[in-house]
């Protein structure tokens, strides 16, 4: 067994990439979507057209900070705007009946024939309400366009402990494992110090 020490202030996570190279059977998708029809019940999934950078960052922080999402926070306004308003990027917000945002999804269709589920997350207040399954079913409906032959995503060891099982349950197959090393975003001002308390800060 080999241990590789990190510099103080650095983090390392195990990243697992998963893919789906065959569209799920329409019958499976339809049957599962009826478990909770979020388009007509207490929740609805809306396409976020022309998101503003400040509003996007606020939502990204709200959904992602418990799991140390930080990649979008490294971008300046110009780079972020170019990404989130790209015609082949689709961003969705999950809202409840009180108009509170319960989650977000970001799909990237920029690579021909592929869709990457870049971000898929719920506000921590809504975790445990059995929303993940129907939201993923609706996400797959949106991801599998007529010219798509592969849908993929990645999950890291900082994510919710049930994340990998959740994705595999929804027909994603792991195909690669990687190590990501980066500065702790809480120590360089991208995230608040209290974010992701399950991951200790070593400075």
Coordinates of C-alpha atoms in Angstrom, one line a residue:
X1 CA 0.0 0.0 0.0
X2 CA 1.3 3.4 -1.0
X3 CA 0.4 6.7 0.7
X4 CA 1.2 10.0 -1.2
X5 CA 1.1 13.0 1.1
X6 CA -0.5 16.2 -0.1
X7 CA 0.8 19.7 0.5
X8 CA -1.1 21.5 3.3
X9 CA -4.1 23.2 1.9
X10 CA -4.6 20.6 -0.9
X11 CA -7.4 18.2 -1.3
X12 CA -7.6 14.9 -3.2
X13 CA -10.7 13.1 -4.3
X14 CA -11.4 9.9 -6.2
X15 CA -13.4 10.7 -9.3
X16 CA -15.5 8.0 -11.0
X17 CA -16.7 8.5 -14.5
X18 CA -19.9 6.7 -15.5
X19 CA -21.6 6.4 -18.9
X20 CA -24.8 5.1 -20.6
X21 CA -24.3 4.1 -24.2
X22 CA -27.8 2.8 -24.8
X23 CA -31.0 4.8 -24.3
X24 CA -33.1 3.2 -21.6
X25 CA -36.3 1.5 -22.8
X26 CA -39.1 4.0 -23.4
X27 CA -41.4 1.8 -21.3
X28 CA -39.0 1.9 -18.4
X29 CA -38.7 5.7 -18.6
X30 CA -42.5 6.1 -18.9
X31 CA -43.3 3.8 -16.0
X32 CA -40.7 5.4 -13.7
X33 CA -41.7 8.9 -14.6
X34 CA -45.2 8.3 -13.3
X35 CA -43.9 7.6 -9.8
X36 CA -43.9 11.4 -9.3
X37 CA -44.9 13.5 -12.2
X38 CA -42.8 16.5 -11.2
X39 CA -44.2 18.6 -14.1
X40 CA -47.7 18.5 -12.7
X41 CA -47.3 17.7 -9.0
X42 CA -45.7 19.8 -6.2
X43 CA -42.4 20.2 -8.2
X44 CA -41.7 21.4 -11.7
X45 CA -38.5 21.4 -13.8
X46 CA -38.0 24.6 -15.8
X47 CA -35.5 25.5 -18.4
X48 CA -33.4 28.4 -17.2
X49 CA -33.1 30.7 -20.2
X50 CA -30.3 33.3 -20.3
X51 CA -29.1 32.9 -16.7
X52 CA -27.3 35.9 -15.2
X53 CA -23.8 35.2 -13.8
X54 CA -24.6 36.4 -10.2
X55 CA -27.8 34.4 -10.0
X56 CA -26.1 31.3 -11.4
X57 CA -23.3 31.6 -8.9
X58 CA -25.8 32.0 -6.0
X59 CA -27.6 28.8 -7.1
X60 CA -24.3 26.9 -7.7
X61 CA -23.2 27.8 -4.2
X62 CA -26.5 26.8 -2.7
X63 CA -26.7 23.4 -4.3
X64 CA -23.0 22.6 -4.5
X65 CA -21.2 24.0 -1.5
X66 CA -22.1 21.0 0.8
X67 CA -20.2 18.8 -1.7
X68 CA -17.4 21.2 -2.5
X69 CA -18.5 22.1 -6.0
X70 CA -16.2 25.0 -7.1
X71 CA -15.3 24.7 -10.8
X72 CA -17.7 27.4 -11.9
X73 CA -16.6 29.7 -9.1
X74 CA -13.1 29.8 -10.7
X75 CA -14.4 31.5 -13.8
X76 CA -14.6 35.3 -14.3
X77 CA -17.9 36.8 -15.5
X78 CA -17.0 36.7 -19.2
X79 CA -16.0 33.0 -19.1
X80 CA -18.9 32.0 -17.0
X81 CA -21.4 33.9 -19.1
X82 CA -20.0 32.3 -22.3
X83 CA -20.4 28.8 -20.8
X84 CA -23.9 29.1 -19.2
X85 CA -25.4 30.8 -22.2
X86 CA -23.9 28.6 -24.8
X87 CA -26.7 27.3 -27.2
X88 CA -25.6 23.7 -26.5
X89 CA -25.7 24.0 -22.8
X90 CA -29.1 23.5 -21.1
X91 CA -29.7 24.5 -17.4
X92 CA -32.8 23.5 -15.5
X93 CA -34.1 24.5 -12.1
X94 CA -36.3 22.4 -9.9
X95 CA -38.9 24.4 -8.1
X96 CA -41.6 23.6 -5.6
X97 CA -45.1 25.0 -5.3
X98 CA -43.8 27.9 -3.2
X99 CA -41.4 28.8 -6.0
X100 CA -38.4 27.8 -3.9
X101 CA -35.5 26.3 -5.9
X102 CA -35.0 22.7 -4.9
X103 CA -32.3 21.6 -7.3
X104 CA -30.4 22.2 -10.5
X105 CA -29.3 20.2 -13.6
X106 CA -26.8 21.2 -16.3
X107 CA -26.5 19.4 -19.6
X108 CA -23.7 19.8 -22.1
X109 CA -24.3 18.8 -25.7
X110 CA -21.3 20.5 -27.2
X111 CA -19.6 17.2 -28.1
X112 CA -21.3 15.7 -31.1
X113 CA -23.3 12.6 -30.3
X114 CA -22.9 13.0 -26.5
X115 CA -24.5 14.6 -23.5
X116 CA -22.6 15.2 -20.3
X117 CA -24.7 15.7 -17.2
X118 CA -22.3 18.3 -15.8
X119 CA -24.2 19.0 -12.6
X120 CA -27.1 17.2 -11.0
X121 CA -28.0 18.2 -7.4
X122 CA -30.7 18.9 -4.9
X123 CA -30.7 21.5 -2.1
X124 CA -29.8 19.6 1.0
X125 CA -33.2 20.6 2.5
X126 CA -34.9 18.5 -0.2
X127 CA -32.7 15.4 0.0
X128 CA -34.6 12.5 1.4
X129 CA -37.9 13.5 -0.1
X130 CA -37.7 10.9 -2.9
X131 CA -37.0 13.5 -5.6
X132 CA -33.8 12.2 -7.0
X133 CA -35.3 9.3 -8.9
X134 CA -38.0 11.2 -10.8
X135 CA -35.7 14.2 -11.4
X136 CA -33.2 11.8 -13.0
X137 CA -35.8 10.2 -15.1
X138 CA -36.8 13.6 -16.5
X139 CA -33.1 14.4 -16.9
X140 CA -32.6 11.3 -19.1
X141 CA -35.7 12.3 -21.2
X142 CA -34.0 15.6 -21.9
X143 CA -30.5 14.1 -22.4
X144 CA -31.4 11.4 -24.9
X145 CA -32.1 13.5 -27.9
X146 CA -32.4 11.9 -31.3
X147 CA -28.8 12.4 -32.2
X148 CA -27.3 11.3 -28.9
X149 CA -25.6 8.0 -28.5
X150 CA -23.8 8.4 -25.1
X151 CA -24.8 10.1 -21.9
X152 CA -22.1 10.4 -19.2
X153 CA -21.3 12.1 -15.9
X154 CA -18.8 11.9 -13.1
X155 CA -19.0 11.7 -9.4
X156 CA -16.3 12.2 -6.8
X157 CA -15.7 11.0 -3.3
X158 CA -16.8 14.4 -1.9
X159 CA -20.3 13.8 -3.2
X160 CA -23.2 12.4 -1.2
X161 CA -22.2 8.9 -0.1
X162 CA -25.2 7.4 -2.0
X163 CA -24.4 9.1 -5.3
X164 CA -22.5 6.3 -7.0
X165 CA -25.2 3.7 -6.2
X166 CA -27.8 6.2 -7.3
X167 CA -26.2 6.6 -10.8
X168 CA -25.7 2.9 -11.2
X169 CA -29.3 2.2 -10.3
X170 CA -30.2 4.5 -13.2
X171 CA -28.3 2.4 -15.7
X172 CA -25.0 4.3 -15.7
X173 CA -21.9 2.1 -15.8
X174 CA -18.6 3.1 -14.3
X175 CA -15.7 3.1 -16.8
X176 CA -12.8 5.0 -15.3
X177 CA -11.5 6.1 -12.0
X178 CA -9.2 9.1 -11.5
X179 CA -7.6 11.1 -8.7
X180 CA -8.2 14.9 -8.7
X181 CA -5.8 17.1 -6.6
X182 CA -6.6 20.8 -6.1
X183 CA -6.3 23.6 -3.6
X184 CA -9.0 23.5 -0.9
X185 CA -11.6 26.0 -2.3
X186 CA -12.5 27.0 1.3
X187 CA -8.9 28.2 1.8
X188 CA -8.6 30.3 -1.3
X189 CA -11.9 32.1 -0.9
X190 CA -14.1 30.3 -3.4
X191 CA -16.3 28.6 -0.8
X192 CA -17.1 29.6 2.8
X193 CA -15.0 27.9 5.5
X194 CA -18.1 26.1 6.9
X195 CA -18.9 24.3 3.6
X196 CA -18.7 20.5 3.5
X197 CA -18.0 20.0 7.2
X198 CA -17.6 16.3 6.6
X199 CA -14.3 17.1 4.8
X200 CA -11.8 18.5 7.4
X201 CA -9.7 21.6 6.5
X202 CA -5.9 21.1 6.9
X203 CA -4.1 24.5 6.5

